[in-house]
XYZ file of C-alpha atoms in Angstrom:
675
model
C 0.000 0.000 0.000
C 1.173 3.450 -0.822
C 1.034 6.781 0.806
C 1.061 9.028 -2.266
C 2.017 12.646 -2.112
C -0.507 13.861 -4.554
C -0.066 17.419 -3.559
C 3.304 16.943 -4.889
C 3.853 20.602 -5.612
C 2.996 21.591 -2.090
C 3.588 18.910 0.421
C 2.840 15.605 1.388
C 1.017 13.013 3.164
C 0.761 9.883 1.046
C 1.486 6.045 1.264
C 1.772 1.912 -0.269
C -1.980 -0.532 0.348
C -1.376 3.343 -0.455
C -2.348 6.768 1.106
C -2.614 10.597 1.911
C -1.269 13.900 0.709
C -1.601 17.618 1.205
C -2.070 20.358 -1.334
C -0.832 23.513 0.342
C 2.736 24.675 -0.014
C 4.877 24.563 3.104
C 6.947 27.469 4.424
C 10.666 26.957 3.838
C 13.467 28.475 5.894
C 16.725 29.378 4.174
C 19.027 26.527 5.120
C 22.024 24.846 3.549
C 19.781 22.160 2.077
C 17.747 24.716 0.125
C 20.878 25.699 -1.871
C 20.523 22.406 -3.741
C 18.625 23.040 -6.974
C 15.486 20.981 -6.429
C 13.349 22.272 -9.292
C 14.227 20.929 -12.749
C 11.220 21.946 -14.841
C 7.589 23.019 -14.704
C 4.904 22.603 -17.373
C 1.117 22.142 -17.526
C 0.031 21.105 -14.011
C 3.374 19.427 -13.221
C 6.646 20.280 -11.552
C 9.772 18.130 -11.846
C 12.112 17.966 -8.847
C 15.473 16.423 -7.963
C 16.266 14.519 -4.783
C 19.537 13.847 -3.004
C 20.724 10.494 -1.585
C 22.058 11.142 1.930
C 24.362 8.428 3.206
C 25.300 6.972 -0.174
C 28.934 8.072 -0.017
C 29.318 6.369 3.373
C 28.293 2.973 2.017
C 30.879 0.267 1.432
C 31.644 -0.538 -2.209
C 29.716 -3.818 -1.991
C 26.647 -1.934 -0.755
C 26.991 0.676 -3.499
C 27.100 -2.103 -6.061
C 23.971 -3.636 -4.546
C 22.161 -0.296 -4.834
C 23.332 0.118 -8.423
C 22.252 -3.366 -9.510
C 18.842 -2.996 -7.872
C 18.221 0.358 -9.573
C 19.182 -1.111 -12.947
C 16.819 -4.038 -12.334
C 14.033 -1.579 -11.675
C 14.676 0.513 -14.760
C 14.859 -2.623 -16.903
C 11.124 -3.068 -16.293
C 10.204 0.543 -17.079
C 8.439 -0.299 -20.356
C 6.176 -2.782 -18.562
C 4.426 0.043 -16.736
C 3.936 1.939 -19.989
C 2.286 -1.053 -21.649
C 0.202 -1.880 -18.593
C -1.185 1.645 -18.581
C -2.482 1.442 -22.175
C -2.024 -0.902 -25.102
C -0.819 1.831 -27.519
C 1.424 3.776 -25.122
C 4.747 2.382 -26.288
C 4.033 2.926 -29.955
C 2.877 6.491 -29.302
C 5.871 7.238 -27.059
C 8.383 5.840 -29.543
C 6.920 7.893 -32.391
C 6.798 11.130 -30.402
C 10.351 10.639 -29.161
C 11.609 10.113 -32.708
C 9.829 13.277 -33.802
C 11.270 15.176 -30.832
C 14.831 14.077 -31.628
C 14.677 14.282 -35.418
C 12.617 17.353 -36.317
C 14.741 20.160 -37.823
C 11.992 22.700 -38.435
C 10.714 25.717 -36.478
C 10.941 24.912 -32.769
C 9.702 28.323 -31.701
C 6.260 27.720 -33.191
C 3.374 27.443 -30.760
C 2.399 24.059 -32.180
C 5.894 22.685 -31.519
C 5.854 24.024 -27.959
C 2.475 22.354 -27.485
C 3.909 19.054 -28.717
C 6.874 19.378 -26.321
C 4.510 19.943 -23.413
C 2.312 17.019 -24.462
C 5.310 14.685 -24.691
C 6.540 15.778 -21.258
C 3.091 15.108 -19.805
C 3.054 11.681 -21.447
C 6.509 10.932 -20.037
C 5.389 11.982 -16.568
C 2.284 9.781 -16.643
C 3.943 6.752 -18.257
C 1.362 7.059 -20.970
C -1.353 9.189 -22.543
C -3.616 9.263 -19.473
C -3.089 11.694 -16.587
C -1.214 10.038 -13.726
C -3.774 11.150 -11.151
C -7.130 11.919 -12.732
C -6.830 8.995 -15.219
C -8.324 11.242 -17.922
C -6.768 11.112 -21.380
C -4.348 13.984 -21.877
C -5.640 16.318 -24.580
C -3.036 17.767 -26.986
C -2.980 21.472 -27.848
C -1.870 20.742 -31.410
C -3.862 19.341 -34.315
C -3.828 15.975 -36.021
C -2.706 17.786 -39.185
C 0.346 19.192 -37.401
C 1.333 15.779 -36.031
C 0.887 14.273 -39.504
C 3.239 16.939 -40.846
C 5.849 16.156 -38.146
C 5.626 12.430 -38.791
C 6.232 12.974 -42.491
C 9.113 15.398 -41.885
C 10.883 12.916 -39.595
C 10.034 9.731 -41.518
C 8.170 8.390 -38.471
C 5.334 5.859 -38.600
C 2.236 6.286 -36.432
C -1.148 5.500 -37.959
C -4.479 3.845 -37.370
C -5.857 3.583 -33.852
C -2.579 4.628 -32.086
C -2.635 7.901 -34.032
C -6.378 8.487 -33.881
C -6.684 7.878 -30.142
C -4.510 10.910 -29.385
C -7.250 13.145 -30.772
C -10.567 11.283 -30.552
C -12.858 10.429 -27.635
C -12.004 6.731 -27.468
C -10.417 5.250 -24.311
C -10.857 8.533 -22.451
C -10.438 7.058 -18.969
C -7.541 4.839 -17.935
C -9.312 3.549 -14.814
C -13.045 4.016 -14.313
C -14.403 3.032 -10.899
C -17.646 4.978 -11.148
C -20.920 3.517 -9.973
C -23.335 2.265 -12.608
C -20.897 1.500 -15.438
C -19.012 -1.575 -16.576
C -15.763 -0.644 -14.857
C -13.568 -3.021 -16.872
C -15.059 -2.287 -20.296
C -14.933 1.472 -19.709
C -11.294 1.452 -18.517
C -8.424 1.765 -20.986
C -5.947 0.046 -18.647
C -4.202 -2.828 -20.439
C -4.864 -5.466 -17.792
C -7.790 -6.795 -19.829
C -8.602 -7.169 -23.505
C -10.969 -4.417 -24.710
C -13.723 -7.046 -25.094
C -13.506 -8.262 -21.465
C -16.253 -7.100 -19.082
C -16.894 -6.878 -15.343
C -18.940 -10.053 -15.502
C -16.124 -11.879 -17.303
C -13.589 -10.935 -14.642
C -15.831 -11.763 -11.710
C -16.846 -15.102 -13.181
C -13.295 -16.075 -14.155
C -11.725 -15.370 -10.778
C -14.645 -16.733 -8.776
C -13.867 -20.147 -10.254
C -10.094 -19.934 -9.860
C -8.180 -21.888 -7.232
C -7.230 -19.394 -4.528
C -4.554 -21.602 -2.973
C -4.453 -23.240 0.480
C -7.276 -22.432 2.893
C -6.291 -19.512 5.090
C -3.346 -18.702 2.812
C -4.908 -17.387 -0.399
C -2.652 -16.334 -3.243
C -3.211 -12.992 -4.979
C -4.977 -14.460 -8.001
C -4.568 -12.496 -11.209
C -1.800 -10.296 -9.789
C 0.735 -10.907 -12.568
C -1.391 -11.585 -15.633
C -3.409 -9.981 -18.384
C -6.852 -11.493 -18.895
C -7.623 -11.944 -22.579
C -10.387 -13.486 -24.648
C -9.370 -15.891 -27.421
C -12.032 -17.567 -29.543
C -14.601 -16.578 -26.968
C -12.673 -18.159 -24.062
C -10.955 -16.313 -21.250
C -7.300 -17.048 -20.516
C -4.435 -15.404 -18.653
C -1.179 -14.217 -20.194
C 1.433 -14.444 -17.432
C 4.065 -11.745 -16.943
C 7.219 -13.831 -16.631
C 10.398 -14.880 -18.400
C 9.320 -16.514 -21.644
C 5.829 -15.069 -21.282
C 4.279 -11.639 -21.677
C 6.894 -8.909 -21.039
C 9.537 -11.646 -21.125
C 12.184 -9.487 -22.847
C 12.075 -6.883 -20.069
C 11.727 -9.458 -17.291
C 14.854 -11.274 -18.491
C 16.745 -8.005 -18.068
C 15.283 -7.556 -14.583
C 16.459 -11.066 -13.705
C 19.950 -10.340 -15.055
C 20.414 -7.408 -12.689
C 18.766 -9.169 -9.749
C 21.235 -12.021 -10.126
C 24.090 -9.503 -9.924
C 22.442 -8.004 -6.834
C 22.185 -11.423 -5.216
C 25.949 -11.892 -5.601
C 26.608 -8.815 -3.435
C 23.743 -9.278 -0.952
C 24.522 -8.019 2.548
C 23.540 -11.256 4.275
C 22.147 -14.735 3.741
C 18.508 -13.737 4.296
C 18.785 -10.956 1.747
C 20.340 -13.338 -0.797
C 17.585 -15.887 -0.167
C 14.944 -13.192 -0.687
C 16.466 -12.048 -3.966
C 16.685 -15.664 -5.090
C 12.952 -16.123 -4.521
C 12.187 -12.934 -6.459
C 14.276 -14.231 -9.355
C 12.456 -17.573 -9.229
C 9.106 -15.782 -9.247
C 10.042 -13.789 -12.334
C 11.186 -16.976 -14.049
C 8.042 -18.984 -13.273
C 5.268 -16.472 -12.614
C 4.177 -18.730 -9.727
C 2.120 -16.804 -7.161
C 2.955 -19.306 -4.447
C 6.587 -18.332 -4.961
C 5.534 -14.667 -4.786
C 4.097 -15.339 -1.321
C 7.286 -17.140 -0.281
C 9.239 -14.121 -1.496
C 6.953 -11.719 0.415
C 7.465 -13.671 3.652
C 11.239 -13.747 3.161
C 11.220 -10.015 2.328
C 9.269 -9.136 5.476
C 11.832 -11.054 7.517
C 14.807 -9.474 5.734
C 15.329 -6.599 8.159
C 19.089 -6.518 8.655
C 21.468 -4.538 6.482
C 21.549 -1.035 5.061
C 19.806 -1.654 1.741
C 16.230 -2.678 0.933
C 13.983 -2.626 -2.109
C 10.477 -2.971 -3.488
C 10.219 -4.729 -6.830
C 7.400 -6.518 -8.606
C 3.781 -6.262 -9.672
C 2.601 -4.701 -6.448
C -0.202 -2.166 -6.174
C -3.660 -2.875 -7.614
C -5.058 0.690 -7.703
C -4.896 0.773 -11.494
C -7.167 -2.257 -11.809
C -10.854 -1.325 -11.493
C -11.419 -4.834 -10.091
C -8.376 -4.825 -7.790
C -6.581 -7.946 -9.088
C -3.713 -6.789 -11.306
C -0.479 -5.357 -9.923
C 1.332 -2.453 -11.547
C 5.075 -2.855 -11.992
C 7.206 -0.778 -9.660
C 10.640 -0.520 -8.111
C 11.992 1.520 -5.181
C 15.574 1.094 -3.930
C 16.173 2.266 -0.374
C 19.073 3.104 1.964
C 18.165 3.069 5.635
C 18.289 6.283 7.651
C 19.196 4.761 10.995
C 18.827 7.882 13.156
C 15.326 8.744 11.932
C 14.312 5.075 11.988
C 15.366 4.828 15.622
C 13.247 7.857 16.516
C 10.132 6.439 14.842
C 10.572 2.760 15.810
C 8.617 3.449 18.984
C 5.403 3.330 16.933
C 5.871 -0.245 15.732
C 7.077 -1.268 19.199
C 3.768 -0.029 20.625
C 1.495 -1.309 17.851
C -0.440 -3.543 20.252
C -1.236 -0.572 22.508
C -2.692 1.332 19.580
C -4.759 -1.693 18.517
C -6.061 -2.270 22.051
C -6.961 1.404 22.501
C -8.575 1.977 19.117
C -12.353 2.620 18.926
C -12.977 -0.569 16.906
C -15.458 -3.211 17.981
C -13.642 -5.764 20.121
C -14.275 -8.556 17.648
C -12.600 -6.504 14.921
C -9.374 -5.901 16.852
C -6.307 -8.063 16.376
C -5.477 -9.934 19.585
C -1.840 -10.143 18.534
C -0.315 -7.558 16.211
C 2.842 -9.126 14.791
C 5.972 -8.264 12.865
C 5.520 -4.575 12.066
C 8.766 -2.834 11.142
C 8.951 0.880 10.463
C 11.949 2.672 9.040
C 12.799 5.967 7.466
C 14.765 5.413 4.268
C 16.450 7.458 1.587
C 15.466 6.552 -1.946
C 18.327 5.728 -4.320
C 16.203 5.054 -7.392
C 12.628 4.500 -8.552
C 10.912 3.082 -11.621
C 7.553 1.963 -12.965
C 4.521 3.015 -10.959
C 6.771 4.824 -8.457
C 8.303 7.214 -11.010
C 8.237 10.052 -11.870
C 5.255 10.414 -9.485
C 6.345 8.803 -6.243
C 4.828 7.724 -2.948
C 6.281 9.177 0.248
C 5.613 6.051 2.266
C 4.990 2.378 1.730
C 3.503 -0.513 3.664
C 3.813 -4.040 2.273
C 3.072 -6.831 1.557
C -0.544 -6.454 0.506
C -1.636 -10.063 1.038
C -3.703 -9.961 4.252
C -2.816 -13.422 5.564
C 0.897 -12.710 5.274
C 0.452 -9.413 7.097
C -1.473 -11.102 9.891
C 0.884 -14.072 10.365
C 4.273 -12.673 9.380
C 3.908 -8.915 9.689
C 4.680 -6.059 7.346
C 7.265 -3.432 6.545
C 6.478 0.265 6.601
C 8.895 2.833 5.266
C 8.848 6.594 5.044
C 10.810 7.983 2.089
C 12.740 10.630 3.995
C 14.703 12.288 1.204
C 11.599 12.483 -0.988
C 9.729 14.245 1.808
C 12.687 16.603 2.302
C 12.728 17.437 -1.402
C 9.029 18.290 -1.348
C 9.510 20.439 1.753
C 12.505 22.315 0.393
C 10.881 23.006 -2.970
C 7.753 24.572 -1.447
C 6.463 27.937 -0.245
C 3.753 29.330 2.022
C 1.340 31.082 -0.352
C -1.505 28.592 -0.536
C -1.485 28.035 3.198
C -2.106 31.731 3.827
C -4.833 31.837 1.171
C -6.855 28.852 2.344
C -6.294 28.736 6.121
C -9.065 30.391 8.141
C -7.029 32.660 10.385
C -3.595 33.559 11.766
C -3.876 30.921 14.489
C -4.395 28.155 11.940
C -1.437 29.417 9.903
C 0.778 29.558 12.991
C -0.174 26.016 14.009
C 0.683 24.737 10.535
C 3.992 26.590 10.403
C 5.015 25.360 13.837
C 3.699 21.791 13.803
C 2.666 20.962 10.225
C 5.782 19.112 9.059
C 5.924 16.845 12.097
C 2.155 16.314 11.972
C 2.487 15.177 8.360
C 5.299 12.764 9.213
C 3.385 11.311 12.149
C 0.161 10.967 10.171
C 2.088 9.172 7.452
C 3.699 6.872 10.034
C 0.441 6.171 11.874
C -1.389 5.585 8.589
C 1.168 3.058 7.380
C 2.464 1.408 10.550
C -0.678 1.313 12.668
C -3.497 1.983 10.208
C -2.907 -0.606 7.509
C -1.851 -3.189 10.097
C -4.915 -2.722 12.311
C -8.170 -4.649 12.452
C -9.134 -8.055 11.152
C -11.658 -9.464 8.711
C -14.372 -11.737 10.077
C -13.881 -15.433 9.494
C -15.441 -16.549 6.233
C -15.548 -13.054 4.741
C -13.662 -12.604 1.456
C -10.892 -10.162 0.673
C -11.957 -6.506 0.238
C -11.388 -6.607 -3.537
C -14.038 -9.369 -3.625
C -16.488 -7.878 -1.105
C -16.093 -4.100 -1.485
C -15.096 -4.298 -5.162
C -14.429 -0.889 -6.758
C -14.649 0.787 -3.338
C -11.970 -1.385 -1.699
C -9.020 0.950 -2.260
C -10.632 4.200 -1.164
C -12.171 2.468 1.863
C -8.783 1.098 2.926
C -7.057 4.438 2.497
C -9.797 6.226 4.427
C -9.635 3.618 7.186
C -5.862 4.051 7.557
C -6.246 7.847 7.473
C -8.795 7.626 10.279
C -6.485 5.526 12.440
C -3.847 8.219 12.055
C -6.281 11.054 12.714
C -7.676 9.399 15.820
C -4.275 8.941 17.453
C -2.776 12.255 16.342
C -4.881 13.839 19.092
C -3.710 11.430 21.799
C -1.323 12.175 24.702
C 0.296 8.781 24.050
C 2.367 10.431 21.312
C 3.911 12.788 23.853
C 4.384 9.962 26.348
C 6.345 8.081 23.674
C 8.575 11.104 23.123
C 7.380 11.745 19.574
C 5.976 15.237 20.183
C 6.399 18.051 22.668
C 2.822 19.307 22.592
C 0.294 16.700 21.442
C -2.697 19.046 21.570
C -1.163 21.706 19.347
C 0.198 19.136 16.920
C -3.184 17.410 16.799
C -4.910 20.703 16.049
C -2.507 21.410 13.178
C -3.096 17.928 11.779
C -6.899 18.249 11.975
C -6.864 21.734 10.442
C -4.714 20.546 7.551
C -6.777 17.449 6.863
C -10.134 19.244 6.814
C -8.711 22.141 4.798
C -7.354 19.730 2.218
C -10.304 17.343 2.173
C -12.941 20.033 1.718
C -11.106 22.815 -0.129
C -7.535 22.721 -1.385
C -7.483 19.350 -3.114
C -10.138 20.716 -5.476
C -7.420 22.606 -7.374
C -6.455 19.244 -8.918
C -9.666 18.615 -10.814
C -11.468 20.492 -13.576
C -14.618 22.444 -12.837
C -17.639 20.215 -13.301
C -15.780 16.952 -12.704
C -16.518 14.481 -9.940
C -13.732 13.344 -7.649
C -12.547 9.927 -8.828
C -8.987 9.230 -7.620
C -9.119 6.906 -4.583
C -7.054 9.068 -2.219
C -8.907 12.266 -3.049
C -12.216 10.461 -2.687
C -11.250 9.117 0.736
C -10.115 12.523 1.999
C -13.415 14.066 0.970
C -15.654 11.353 2.409
C -13.803 11.430 5.722
C -13.931 15.236 5.911
C -17.467 15.698 4.568
C -18.912 12.981 6.822
C -17.295 14.555 9.895
C -18.530 18.002 8.876
C -22.115 16.830 8.384
C -22.289 14.679 11.523
C -20.863 17.512 13.620
C -23.220 20.211 12.339
C -25.585 20.014 15.301
C -22.737 20.794 17.695
C -20.998 23.214 15.320
C -17.866 21.044 15.441
C -16.695 22.398 12.076
C -18.071 25.721 10.870
C -18.345 26.720 7.218
C -17.433 30.399 7.285
C -17.767 33.073 4.598
C -15.193 35.821 5.021
C -14.399 38.521 2.472
C -16.290 36.608 -0.200
C -14.219 33.489 0.445
C -15.187 30.161 1.995
C -13.269 28.585 4.881
C -13.805 25.678 7.245
C -12.953 26.351 10.881
C -12.774 23.659 13.559
C -14.458 24.793 16.767
C -14.221 21.599 18.833
C -11.185 19.387 18.267
C -12.148 16.881 20.969
C -15.571 16.261 19.409
C -13.987 16.004 15.980
C -11.696 13.306 17.326
C -14.755 11.438 18.633
C -16.350 11.707 15.191
C -13.201 10.339 13.561
C -13.316 7.460 16.036
C -16.962 6.766 15.262
C -16.276 6.732 11.527
C -13.212 4.535 11.999
C -15.307 2.010 13.900
C -17.869 1.921 11.087
C -15.239 1.757 8.356
C -13.571 -1.225 10.005
C -16.966 -2.897 10.408
C -17.587 -2.462 6.691
C -14.246 -4.090 5.886
C -14.575 -6.837 8.498
C -18.083 -7.793 7.382
C -17.642 -7.091 3.664
C -20.609 -4.686 3.641
C -20.617 -3.481 0.034
C -23.832 -1.441 0.347
C -22.518 0.534 3.322
C -19.215 1.212 1.517
C -21.087 2.364 -1.568
C -23.357 4.669 0.445
C -20.420 6.213 2.310
C -18.254 6.810 -0.744
C -20.981 7.904 -3.145
C -22.782 9.944 -0.498
C -19.767 11.924 0.709
C -16.710 11.352 -1.459
C -17.548 11.865 -5.128
C -19.735 14.910 -5.786
C -18.323 18.434 -5.592
C -19.983 21.714 -4.616
C -19.579 23.475 -7.971
C -19.881 27.003 -6.578
C -17.146 26.301 -4.013
C -15.018 24.568 -6.628
C -15.163 27.571 -8.961
C -14.187 29.853 -6.095
C -11.231 27.647 -5.093
C -9.936 27.541 -8.660
C -10.186 31.323 -8.943
C -8.352 31.828 -5.636
C -5.646 29.438 -6.743
C -4.913 31.283 -10.004
C -2.511 33.636 -8.200
C -0.052 30.803 -7.508
C 2.541 29.719 -10.033
C 3.642 26.385 -8.575
C 1.985 23.342 -10.123
C -0.429 21.159 -8.137
C 1.505 17.954 -8.883
C 5.185 17.136 -8.601
C 7.409 14.229 -9.495
C 11.082 13.430 -9.731
C 13.999 12.683 -11.955
C 16.324 10.048 -10.491
C 19.931 10.775 -9.557
C 22.315 9.102 -12.013
C 24.456 6.325 -10.534
C 27.665 6.103 -12.566
C 30.006 3.164 -11.958
C 33.749 3.748 -12.177
C 35.765 0.750 -13.334
C 39.405 -0.303 -13.396
C 41.339 -1.685 -16.376
C 39.791 -5.117 -15.757
C 36.279 -3.699 -15.951
C 35.621 -4.197 -12.240
C 33.537 -1.574 -10.466
C 35.770 0.325 -8.021
C 33.315 3.063 -7.061
C 29.919 4.495 -7.945
C 29.386 8.245 -8.170
C 26.177 10.267 -8.111
C 25.334 12.879 -10.728
C 22.157 14.904 -10.965
C 20.339 14.940 -14.327
C 20.331 18.262 -16.111
C 16.828 17.976 -17.545
C 13.664 15.907 -17.419
C 13.617 15.321 -21.164
C 17.268 14.260 -21.108
C 16.585 11.532 -18.574
C 13.467 10.325 -20.355
C 15.287 10.013 -23.691
C 18.222 8.277 -22.017
C 15.879 5.762 -20.372
C 14.121 5.111 -23.680
C 17.456 4.344 -25.344
C 18.904 2.159 -22.586
C 15.805 0.459 -21.188
C 13.390 0.269 -24.141
C 13.173 -3.515 -24.034
C 9.533 -3.594 -25.144
C 9.811 -0.825 -27.713
C 7.254 -1.348 -30.485
C 9.051 0.619 -33.217
């Protein structure tokens, strides 16, 4: 699960089932770290940032080599994510890149600038659909102009791959709306275009789920296709679908295994290699268990077909890779949360039968990212909690990580303008400036470490993707958010030494969440649109439910001031009680598999937008230049070799431009290129 920083241009609060984010910019003090040039580029609604890798130079050569091999393994699978996102993405990307490199004509023309921006947006989203809204990206140039460019550069792009750039076909990558065939109306390439909701549900209902009590994640690493009227899976493995890229992943993983820090790490990498070779989901579970128990050493990673957010039915995993170096000092400070996980479970407002009697194996660490690929790049999470298979989490535990250097990059690239525009008063601004950063970090940690690990499903009830269906992801993210919100206003945090003033920090956290859930996140969607992205939906249904249920006691007031709308919290203690009440109900829905209650909660509070308020928010936001979304280029790891070709050191360089890195990746890692 992921905690995604969707605010990306402002700051953070996001995670891996996955998770939360903020939209307002943060105030930044002038420190040594801000001298680093974080901002690479800005275009459309996107900003491209750099991140540093603290601690890399202190690693031993063997550890540096391990990091390098793992990052290369991740990048080797880059094209997989492009093809998963849409069946024509690779062909479109290859053609546009050839045009971009080869065209010798007027590059000051508005049409050319529009094509450059379109290509950058496509690069950012790993395809022609927006990385967050899932809407197809509309070009600001004509089909005639692209035809001219193709002819001038001797580039081939015709038929459906050309037409789809301009027409209304496949307009939504992932469609989870109520009342439609979610599979048939989604352009995601996990299913043939002829496959329907009913096909998917029928196919997987009949499939062997594995041993009782230890179900495998059926469908996780396959595309479901229809051949001669019969459904069959195409497995993503060596020798199967995506085999060319997977063989390259395996090559680098085998090099990584040779320099593993310890026996457990080598065993874990060996199981991942075996999984890629066979596609066996039983082996994937063995790997996940070994990975959870691989806690020693300085280096860790996430690699595989992991998160299922991009599947409207919640079966198929998107390819991703994150390579991590442990930040031991910050990890030590935050380890107290995982050490006290049972206390949080015992003192949560859940029904007793929904609490875990024995919370096991939770590890929480702050890490510094050394490289990302696939679903984690350029748009990245700021925190991760894995594995996703519930029985493994319950019996063997989970790992939670906070991506410290990513969070620092967001913080240091921000400003304070939006906060001052959308906060109700000077007190709210002061609370955010004094406590906001720590509140964000703690909410992220509580969401991932305590939230996703809490609660249990009733015996005999299926997995959420089976019971809650298209609402499973937003319900899980909202549930984990609520766990964090409930305990952010608890003196236990001060008792554990995590905060100096729990009440003030809790107030800042509540202010920020309500402000984002009801106002500032609206800058990310177009006027007239519903909210569709799972994290945005969960933030609104949590906030809107609490606002409505607290109206009688004026817990949260909707205030008009100077022609502008604000939400002001009058009673933080009662708001905490409301969060606890909603958390209890949300866990009940998950534990009992109550689809109707999930549907009513999400559709009733999380999807529809007050259009008058939305128009006002967009108008107020026009004064700010920073983009609402951010993502990253990766630092370049350059091996230095001796005369024998042996690696003697690895140096870090920062990429000069976003387009430079994207073109370099296409040349070096285009293993599924369709041109």
